[in-house]
Tab-separated table of C-alpha atoms in Angstrom:
chain	number	residue	atom	x	y	z
A	1	MET	CA	256.164	234.761	228.506
A	2	MET	CA	258.914	237.049	229.058
A	3	ILE	CA	262.401	235.536	229.178
A	4	ARG	CA	263.107	236.591	232.591
A	5	ASP	CA	259.983	234.361	233.750
A	6	MET	CA	261.819	231.057	232.658
A	7	PHE	CA	264.268	231.571	235.153
A	8	ALA	CA	263.654	230.174	238.821
A	9	ASP	CA	265.269	232.981	240.638
A	10	ASP	CA	264.603	236.942	239.879
A	11	ILE	CA	267.520	237.986	237.191
A	12	ASN	CA	266.965	241.372	238.383
A	13	ARG	CA	267.943	240.636	242.217
A	14	LYS	CA	270.966	242.237	243.668
A	15	ILE	CA	274.234	240.173	243.437
A	16	ASN	CA	277.316	241.612	245.080
A	17	GLY	CA	280.109	242.005	242.661
A	18	VAL	CA	283.010	241.239	245.194
A	19	ILE	CA	282.728	238.812	248.106
A	20	LYS	CA	284.100	240.403	251.266
A	21	VAL	CA	284.730	238.540	254.418
A	22	ASP	CA	283.264	241.140	256.504
A	23	GLN	CA	279.691	241.061	255.118
A	24	ALA	CA	277.762	239.701	257.679
A	25	ALA	CA	274.268	240.353	257.006
A	26	ASP	CA	271.820	237.273	257.027
A	27	ASP	CA	270.477	238.181	253.546
A	28	VAL	CA	273.789	238.212	252.115
A	29	ILE	CA	275.113	235.334	253.726
A	30	GLU	CA	271.789	233.302	252.605
A	31	GLN	CA	272.336	234.672	248.981
A	32	GLU	CA	275.960	233.688	249.254
A	33	LEU	CA	275.322	230.124	250.507
A	34	ASN	CA	272.502	229.557	248.003
A	35	GLU	CA	274.257	230.748	244.999
A	36	TYR	CA	277.750	229.252	245.400
A	37	VAL	CA	278.425	227.019	242.390
A	38	ILE	CA	280.654	223.954	243.013
A	39	THR	CA	282.340	223.406	239.936
A	40	ARG	CA	284.494	220.375	239.346
A	41	GLU	CA	287.956	222.058	240.194
A	42	LEU	CA	286.246	223.430	243.528
A	43	LYS	CA	284.939	220.175	244.067
A	44	LYS	CA	288.717	218.723	244.044
A	45	HIS	CA	289.566	221.518	246.581
A	46	PHE	CA	286.812	220.634	248.820
A	47	ILE	CA	287.647	216.926	249.072
A	48	THR	CA	291.431	217.559	249.838
A	49	PHE	CA	290.439	219.796	252.598
A	50	PHE	CA	287.962	217.908	254.106
A	51	ASN	CA	289.948	214.759	253.619
A	52	TYR	CA	292.760	216.086	255.876
A	53	TYR	CA	290.834	218.247	257.906
A	54	GLY	CA	288.511	215.107	258.902
A	55	ASP	CA	291.698	212.954	259.575
A	56	ALA	CA	292.827	215.195	262.324
A	57	PHE	CA	289.798	214.164	264.395
A	58	ASP	CA	291.132	210.458	264.673
A	59	GLN	CA	294.976	211.212	264.846
A	60	PRO	CA	296.066	214.746	266.567
A	61	THR	CA	298.557	216.795	264.054
A	62	ALA	CA	300.571	219.715	264.286
A	63	ASP	CA	300.056	220.361	260.606
A	64	MET	CA	297.005	222.504	260.925
A	65	GLY	CA	298.250	225.339	258.632
A	66	VAL	CA	296.089	225.904	255.165
A	67	TRP	CA	297.255	228.548	252.482
A	68	ILE	CA	294.732	229.364	249.967
A	69	SER	CA	296.533	230.926	246.986
A	70	GLY	CA	294.725	232.388	243.874
A	71	PHE	CA	295.024	235.543	241.467
A	72	PHE	CA	293.031	238.614	241.912
A	73	GLY	CA	289.122	237.613	241.286
A	74	SER	CA	289.794	233.784	241.405
A	75	GLY	CA	287.706	233.385	244.239
A	76	LYS	CA	289.904	232.427	247.124
A	77	SER	CA	288.120	234.701	249.661
A	78	HIS	CA	284.565	233.417	248.558
A	79	PHE	CA	286.171	229.821	249.144
A	80	LEU	CA	287.433	230.872	252.429
A	81	LYS	CA	284.077	232.486	253.457
A	82	MET	CA	282.348	229.176	252.295
A	83	LEU	CA	284.483	226.895	254.295
A	84	SER	CA	283.987	229.214	257.343
A	85	TYR	CA	280.112	228.929	256.959
A	86	LEU	CA	280.502	225.033	256.627
A	87	LEU	CA	282.900	224.402	259.031
A	88	GLU	CA	280.873	226.522	261.887
A	89	ASN	CA	277.762	224.926	260.188
A	90	LYS	CA	276.228	228.417	260.852
A	91	GLU	CA	272.437	228.821	260.937
A	92	VAL	CA	270.957	231.304	258.678
A	93	LYS	CA	267.399	231.984	258.893
A	94	GLY	CA	266.633	228.591	260.334
A	95	ILE	CA	268.576	226.615	258.113
A	96	HIS	CA	272.035	225.247	258.546
A	97	SER	CA	275.046	225.841	256.057
A	98	VAL	CA	275.729	222.089	255.710
A	99	GLU	CA	272.070	221.502	254.655
A	100	ARG	CA	272.209	224.471	252.254
A	101	PHE	CA	275.074	222.388	250.502
A	102	ARG	CA	273.317	219.048	250.364
A	103	LYS	CA	271.669	219.881	246.772
A	104	LYS	CA	275.226	221.015	245.940
A	105	PHE	CA	276.772	217.572	246.105
A	106	GLU	CA	273.733	215.375	245.318
A	107	ASP	CA	276.177	213.970	242.442
A	108	ASP	CA	278.741	213.140	244.996
A	109	PRO	CA	277.466	211.672	248.342
A	110	ALA	CA	280.746	210.628	249.562
A	111	THR	CA	282.170	214.106	249.521
A	112	PHE	CA	279.165	215.357	251.422
A	113	MET	CA	279.594	212.725	253.980
A	114	LEU	CA	283.165	213.668	254.457
A	115	ILE	CA	281.641	217.680	254.983
A	116	ASP	CA	278.805	216.185	257.194
A	117	ARG	CA	281.244	214.261	259.532
A	118	ALA	CA	283.660	217.079	259.793
A	119	THR	CA	281.097	219.444	261.135
A	120	LYS	CA	279.400	217.255	263.728
A	121	GLY	CA	281.791	218.767	266.516
A	122	GLN	CA	281.404	222.189	267.850
A	123	THR	CA	283.164	224.770	266.046
A	124	GLU	CA	284.043	228.494	266.337
A	125	THR	CA	285.316	230.373	263.344
A	126	ILE	CA	287.073	233.669	263.949
A	127	LEU	CA	286.711	235.081	260.136
A	128	PHE	CA	288.508	238.541	259.233
A	129	ASN	CA	290.318	240.349	256.632
A	130	ILE	CA	293.717	241.154	258.330
A	131	ASP	CA	294.122	244.227	255.914
A	132	ILE	CA	291.287	245.476	257.614
A	133	GLU	CA	291.753	244.515	261.395
A	134	GLY	CA	295.630	244.697	260.976
A	135	PHE	CA	297.698	247.919	262.659
A	136	SER	CA	299.096	250.379	260.720
A	137	ASN	CA	302.488	249.979	262.350
A	138	LYS	CA	303.723	246.869	260.618
A	139	ASP	CA	306.449	245.768	262.729
A	140	LYS	CA	308.172	242.316	262.860
A	141	THR	CA	305.232	241.318	265.599
A	142	ALA	CA	302.271	242.793	263.438
A	143	VAL	CA	301.125	239.505	262.752
A	144	LEU	CA	301.141	238.291	266.356
A	145	ARG	CA	299.164	241.259	267.654
A	146	VAL	CA	296.414	240.826	264.951
A	147	PHE	CA	295.886	237.548	266.324
A	148	ALA	CA	295.738	238.554	269.773
A	149	LYS	CA	293.366	241.232	269.315
A	150	MET	CA	291.070	239.049	267.271
A	151	PHE	CA	291.321	235.831	269.736
A	152	TYR	CA	290.564	238.280	272.903
A	153	ASN	CA	287.724	240.029	270.835
A	154	HIS	CA	286.288	236.477	270.462
A	155	LEU	CA	286.325	235.872	273.924
A	156	GLY	CA	284.658	239.216	274.713
A	157	PHE	CA	287.584	241.153	275.750
A	158	TYR	CA	288.657	244.425	274.516
A	159	GLY	CA	291.349	243.132	271.762
A	160	GLU	CA	292.024	246.670	270.384
A	161	ASN	CA	293.915	247.495	273.732
A	162	LEU	CA	295.950	244.625	275.019
A	163	LYS	CA	296.217	246.220	278.344
A	164	VAL	CA	292.598	246.245	278.631
A	165	ALA	CA	292.229	242.710	277.287
A	166	MET	CA	294.807	241.753	279.882
A	167	MET	CA	293.223	243.092	282.927
A	168	GLU	CA	289.791	241.786	281.566
A	169	ARG	CA	291.213	238.100	281.010
A	170	TYR	CA	292.496	238.352	284.970
A	171	ILE	CA	289.359	239.229	286.158
A	172	ASP	CA	287.568	236.589	284.225
A	173	GLN	CA	290.181	234.040	285.523
A	174	GLN	CA	289.008	235.022	289.043
A	175	GLY	CA	285.469	234.898	288.134
A	176	LYS	CA	284.620	238.272	288.716
A	177	THR	CA	283.846	239.507	285.282
A	178	GLU	CA	280.077	240.157	286.142
A	179	GLU	CA	280.834	241.749	289.736
A	180	PHE	CA	283.483	244.202	287.758
A	181	ARG	CA	281.071	245.235	285.459
A	182	ARG	CA	278.536	245.966	287.864
A	183	VAL	CA	280.545	247.792	290.198
A	184	PHE	CA	281.895	250.130	287.448
A	185	GLU	CA	278.418	250.898	286.144
A	186	GLU	CA	277.298	251.764	289.487
A	187	LYS	CA	280.204	254.335	289.686
A	188	LYS	CA	280.409	255.451	286.162
A	189	GLY	CA	276.702	255.274	285.255
A	190	LYS	CA	277.481	253.700	282.201
A	191	PRO	CA	277.987	250.166	281.122
A	192	TRP	CA	281.678	248.749	280.979
A	193	LEU	CA	281.360	247.467	277.335
A	194	GLU	CA	280.425	250.819	276.340
A	195	MET	CA	283.140	252.884	278.060
A	196	ARG	CA	286.425	250.636	277.890
A	197	ARG	CA	287.003	252.465	274.458
A	198	ALA	CA	287.650	255.475	276.554
A	199	PHE	CA	289.694	253.286	279.101
A	200	ALA	CA	292.327	255.954	279.468
A	201	PHE	CA	289.918	258.603	280.361
A	202	ASN	CA	288.218	256.828	283.079
A	203	GLY	CA	290.576	256.118	285.805
A	204	LYS	CA	288.495	257.863	288.011
A	205	PHE	CA	286.123	255.136	288.133
A	206	ILE	CA	288.246	252.043	287.053
A	207	ILE	CA	290.532	252.471	289.846
A	208	PRO	CA	288.089	252.411	292.691
A	209	THR	CA	286.521	249.566	291.033
A	210	LEU	CA	289.757	247.348	290.909
A	211	MET	CA	290.322	248.240	294.643
A	212	GLU	CA	286.687	247.001	295.375
A	213	VAL	CA	286.473	243.992	293.250
A	214	LEU	CA	290.002	242.498	293.259
A	215	ASP	CA	291.021	243.891	296.659
A	216	MET	CA	293.889	245.704	295.491
A	217	SER	CA	295.592	248.899	297.241
A	218	GLU	CA	294.804	252.369	296.228
A	219	ASP	CA	298.626	252.813	295.182
A	220	ASP	CA	298.847	249.116	293.559
A	221	ALA	CA	295.885	250.251	291.474
A	222	LYS	CA	296.962	253.626	290.552
A	223	THR	CA	300.408	252.399	289.603
A	224	TRP	CA	298.813	249.918	287.339
A	225	PHE	CA	296.715	252.237	285.542
A	226	ASN	CA	299.181	255.157	285.164
A	227	ASP	CA	301.869	252.757	283.698
A	228	LYS	CA	302.350	254.016	280.171
A	229	THR	CA	304.750	250.961	278.992
A	230	ALA	CA	303.268	249.379	275.907
A	231	THR	CA	301.466	245.924	276.949
A	232	GLU	CA	303.326	243.163	275.078
A	233	ILE	CA	302.670	239.628	274.142
A	234	SER	CA	304.808	236.664	273.154
A	235	ILE	CA	303.948	233.849	270.876
A	236	ALA	CA	304.187	231.650	273.883
A	237	GLN	CA	301.694	233.373	276.059
A	238	LEU	CA	299.158	233.732	273.375
A	239	VAL	CA	299.256	230.018	272.328
A	240	GLU	CA	299.123	229.163	276.118
A	241	ASP	CA	295.784	231.340	276.396
A	242	MET	CA	294.742	230.001	273.223
A	243	LYS	CA	295.323	226.164	274.429
A	244	ALA	CA	293.473	227.167	277.715
A	245	TYR	CA	290.642	227.881	276.040
A	246	VAL	CA	290.262	225.072	273.597
A	247	ASP	CA	290.985	222.782	276.575
A	248	THR	CA	288.000	223.638	278.216
A	249	LYS	CA	285.667	222.494	275.345
A	250	PRO	CA	284.843	219.045	274.376
A	251	ALA	CA	287.346	216.956	272.586
A	252	ASN	CA	285.910	217.533	268.926
A	253	PHE	CA	285.929	221.244	269.494
A	254	ARG	CA	287.957	223.232	266.764
A	255	LEU	CA	288.671	226.956	266.927
A	256	LEU	CA	289.421	228.262	263.512
A	257	PHE	CA	291.295	231.395	262.320
A	258	MET	CA	290.468	232.180	258.913
A	259	ILE	CA	292.049	234.923	257.401
A	260	ASP	CA	291.787	236.915	254.399
A	261	GLU	CA	294.553	238.634	252.324
A	262	VAL	CA	297.328	237.751	254.409
A	263	GLY	CA	299.678	237.597	251.487
A	264	GLN	CA	299.013	241.068	250.891
A	265	TYR	CA	299.302	242.209	254.325
A	266	VAL	CA	302.714	240.323	255.009
A	267	GLY	CA	303.924	240.904	251.243
A	268	THR	CA	307.615	240.627	251.074
A	269	ASP	CA	308.425	241.608	254.782
A	270	THR	CA	310.409	238.592	255.876
A	271	ASP	CA	309.916	239.387	259.712
A	272	MET	CA	306.373	239.415	259.327
A	273	LEU	CA	306.182	236.050	257.251
A	274	LEU	CA	308.612	234.751	259.843
A	275	ASN	CA	306.221	235.756	262.888
A	276	LEU	CA	303.324	234.215	261.113
A	277	GLN	CA	305.233	230.843	260.767
A	278	SER	CA	306.478	230.562	264.191
A	279	LEU	CA	303.103	231.223	265.739
A	280	THR	CA	301.279	228.898	263.189
A	281	GLU	CA	303.907	226.147	264.340
A	282	LYS	CA	303.684	227.032	268.178
A	283	ILE	CA	299.897	226.497	267.674
A	284	GLY	CA	300.385	223.639	265.936
A	285	SER	CA	302.489	221.673	268.166
A	286	GLU	CA	300.701	222.783	271.302
A	287	CYS	CA	297.113	222.586	270.171
A	288	GLU	CA	297.546	219.133	268.229
A	289	GLY	CA	294.820	220.187	265.753
A	290	LYS	CA	292.363	221.785	267.722
A	291	ILE	CA	293.143	225.190	266.414
A	292	TRP	CA	293.637	225.863	262.707
A	293	VAL	CA	295.031	228.558	260.746
A	294	ILE	CA	293.366	228.904	257.233
A	295	CYS	CA	294.827	232.167	255.002
A	296	THR	CA	294.258	233.370	251.578
A	297	GLY	CA	297.165	235.222	249.514
A	298	GLN	CA	297.675	236.091	245.900
A	299	GLU	CA	299.368	233.620	243.491
A	300	ALA	CA	303.164	234.311	243.199
A	301	ILE	CA	304.599	230.689	242.640
A	302	ASP	CA	305.110	231.743	238.874
A	303	GLU	CA	307.144	234.536	239.518
A	304	ILE	CA	309.093	232.726	242.268
A	305	ILE	CA	309.835	229.710	239.708
A	306	TYR	CA	310.177	231.502	236.542
A	307	GLY	CA	310.926	235.326	237.796
A	308	SER	CA	309.358	238.326	236.867
A	309	ASP	CA	310.126	241.434	234.546
A	310	GLU	CA	309.047	244.087	237.707
A	311	ARG	CA	311.770	246.140	238.904
A	312	ILE	CA	312.854	245.392	242.713
A	313	LYS	CA	314.182	248.821	244.544
A	314	ILE	CA	317.189	248.013	246.881
A	315	LYS	CA	317.743	251.117	249.060
A	316	SER	CA	320.991	252.532	249.061
A	317	SER	CA	321.380	252.351	252.968
A	318	LEU	CA	321.413	248.546	252.252
A	319	ILE	CA	324.270	248.209	250.008
A	320	GLY	CA	326.252	251.330	250.898
A	321	THR	CA	325.683	253.318	247.550
A	322	SER	CA	324.839	256.992	246.787
A	323	SER	CA	321.530	255.916	245.171
A	324	ASP	CA	318.941	253.035	245.032
A	325	TYR	CA	319.571	250.254	242.706
A	326	PHE	CA	317.105	248.424	240.707
A	327	VAL	CA	316.900	244.806	239.519
A	328	THR	CA	314.569	242.211	238.236
A	329	PHE	CA	314.044	238.612	240.024
A	330	GLU	CA	315.323	235.960	237.236
A	331	GLY	CA	313.597	233.201	239.064
A	332	VAL	CA	314.622	229.917	240.506
A	333	VAL	CA	314.697	227.790	237.474
A	334	LYS	CA	317.104	230.098	235.536
A	335	TYR	CA	319.295	230.527	238.545
A	336	ILE	CA	319.691	227.016	238.686
A	337	GLN	CA	320.127	226.502	234.905
A	338	MET	CA	323.100	229.340	235.090
A	339	LEU	CA	324.565	227.192	237.893
A	340	GLN	CA	324.844	224.341	235.578
A	341	GLU	CA	326.995	225.970	233.085
A	342	LYS	CA	330.690	225.176	232.704
A	343	ASP	CA	331.984	228.543	233.828
A	344	ALA	CA	330.286	227.796	237.295
A	345	SER	CA	332.175	226.265	240.069
A	346	ALA	CA	332.207	222.607	241.060
A	347	THR	CA	330.660	223.234	243.909
A	348	ALA	CA	327.801	225.206	242.401
A	349	GLN	CA	327.391	222.666	239.592
A	350	LYS	CA	327.038	219.803	242.432
A	351	TRP	CA	324.352	222.011	244.293
A	352	ALA	CA	322.664	222.637	241.202
A	353	GLU	CA	322.450	219.311	240.243
A	354	GLN	CA	320.341	217.917	243.245
A	355	PHE	CA	317.355	220.139	241.730
A	356	ALA	CA	317.676	219.489	237.865
A	357	LYS	CA	318.447	215.684	236.851
A	358	THR	CA	317.911	214.066	233.573
A	359	THR	CA	315.797	210.980	234.431
A	360	VAL	CA	314.086	208.490	232.205
A	361	CYS	CA	310.136	208.654	232.641
A	362	PRO	CA	309.041	205.407	234.113
A	363	GLU	CA	305.829	205.038	232.127
A	364	CYS	CA	306.886	206.146	228.754
A	365	LYS	CA	310.541	205.299	228.781
A	366	GLY	CA	311.613	208.473	227.452
A	367	ALA	CA	309.114	207.956	224.564
A	368	ARG	CA	307.180	211.271	225.691
A	369	LEU	CA	303.792	210.067	224.813
A	370	ASN	CA	300.983	208.634	226.899
A	371	LYS	CA	300.605	204.909	227.233
A	372	GLU	CA	297.287	204.945	225.070
A	373	ALA	CA	299.544	206.182	221.859
A	374	LEU	CA	302.225	203.603	222.605
A	375	HIS	CA	299.821	200.842	223.190
A	376	PHE	CA	298.976	200.775	218.898
A	377	ARG	CA	301.773	198.723	217.386
A	378	ILE	CA	301.979	197.572	213.415
A	379	HIS	CA	304.460	194.693	212.673
A	380	ASP	CA	305.612	194.649	216.543
A	381	LYS	CA	306.590	198.406	216.047
A	382	ASN	CA	305.098	201.605	218.033
A	383	ILE	CA	305.228	205.139	216.935
A	384	TYR	CA	308.002	206.111	219.235
A	385	GLU	CA	310.124	203.013	217.784
A	386	LEU	CA	309.693	204.302	214.153
A	387	SER	CA	310.459	207.784	215.174
A	388	CYS	CA	313.783	206.289	216.377
A	389	MET	CA	314.700	204.740	213.248
A	390	ASP	CA	317.252	206.453	210.473
A	391	ILE	CA	315.605	207.286	207.471
A	392	ASN	CA	316.737	204.366	205.492
A	393	GLU	CA	315.906	201.911	207.800
A	394	LEU	CA	312.393	203.612	208.271
A	395	TYR	CA	311.821	203.421	204.368
A	396	ASP	CA	312.753	200.011	204.159
A	397	TRP	CA	310.099	199.236	206.902
A	398	LEU	CA	307.315	201.129	205.193
A	399	MET	CA	307.828	199.605	201.708
A	400	ASN	CA	307.001	196.365	203.303
A	401	VAL	CA	304.364	197.092	205.933
A	402	ASP	CA	301.740	196.535	203.762
A	403	GLN	CA	301.740	192.591	203.951
A	404	TYR	CA	300.963	193.218	207.681
A	405	LEU	CA	297.738	195.314	207.160
A	406	ASP	CA	294.296	193.766	206.452
A	407	ASN	CA	292.211	195.164	203.604
A	408	LYS	CA	290.511	197.627	205.684
A	409	GLN	CA	293.548	199.078	207.089
A	410	LYS	CA	295.361	199.313	203.649
A	411	GLN	CA	292.318	201.228	202.272
A	412	ILE	CA	292.688	203.738	205.038
A	413	ALA	CA	296.524	203.853	205.058
A	414	VAL	CA	297.123	204.114	201.063
A	415	GLU	CA	297.392	207.608	200.687
A	416	ILE	CA	299.116	208.270	204.035
A	417	LEU	CA	301.782	205.787	202.979
A	418	LYS	CA	302.284	207.114	199.552
A	419	GLU	CA	302.672	210.654	201.210
A	420	ILE	CA	305.399	209.359	203.564
A	421	ARG	CA	307.090	207.242	201.310
A	422	THR	CA	307.379	210.024	198.732
A	423	ARG	CA	309.005	212.432	201.547
A	424	LEU	CA	311.305	210.059	202.601
A	425	LYS	CA	312.461	208.907	199.193
A	426	PHE	CA	313.374	212.637	198.491
A	427	LEU	CA	315.597	212.736	201.641
A	428	LEU	CA	317.116	209.487	200.601
A	429	ASP	CA	317.789	211.114	197.315
A	430	VAL	CA	319.723	214.050	198.611
A	431	GLY	CA	321.883	212.103	200.777
A	432	LEU	CA	320.326	212.587	204.392
A	433	ASP	CA	319.711	208.811	204.857
A	434	TYR	CA	321.559	208.999	207.989
A	435	LEU	CA	319.127	211.327	209.942
A	436	ALA	CA	316.308	210.113	212.254
A	437	LEU	CA	312.907	211.541	212.951
């Protein structure tokens, strides 16, 4: 028998080295689902997520934002993709995703019940890599525009062009989508879905179609079509459209935006980060847990807390100098420690004190040992209490400890006690009896 024949699966099968959210072929998805390994650490994340997600079915919540962070290659994109398949309970080659995960949780039926319960309702996921779907013009509304694009695409509109998407949305609200497409195809000779990408070059057919289907005047149709002003959308308007959509669905319906590489796309741009925050908060307050936003981003918490040696460029235009200025970020901990120093102002010291206070651990009472280590006592003393004695006191205690040991303990401790007593005697002989361990 060859070694390769000992394995259940073909060891020469093709396996993707990197998981990408836009890989959607059935063969790829089937392999990803079947071969996904639930480690102990991953199981913790599944339990945390599904506990919280499941609770939202019983109690409406505005806390529907999830941030999955990790370093490059840590598996965050893979985890996001698996969540997407599970939450939508995607059927691949006749088998639902949740069923494929049943075996993975054979040793933990309670967690599988959490997953199974959370996926009973109808769920639609919008899974995408924002770096791929995002616009090259990253202004302060870039995140909003990507959300709008993907949402309207999901509804079947042309999200790439907001003007076209808004027109399609209005036509759909009038219940005339099929009529519009039929009339346009009659006039153009080609389907609307095929030609809407070339919207700007089809005014000859779009204008009369609008006139016929929506009963617009020729002047109104031409004015609207020829208007070159960029179509804008506000957070309030987009969320209103999202809410209108989910309100047409059953009570347990969920719409999930599952977005990969958000941290990389937003970077250190405060405007885009605030745009994402404002949008997520508005979705939460208006939709009460029916819409979720789940993002991935590179791990950076250590750099924030402890700083980084990476040089950051400050543009000269921002600080009024003739050349750019380079600095390093020292981190929050170092900054607070600096404010606690004596030469800092009283106000600064008081502010820093709220983040760094010395408190006694309620469990070990300052011993810095776990409760198991503190549990063992000899002659009513544990290891921490002995370490608090001065050298002279500890030596006297050790010289008399034998009487409190049984024969077996004496046999084990004889060499240990001999060594400790010798070392303590040396410290006493050189006059260091005032020291404590």
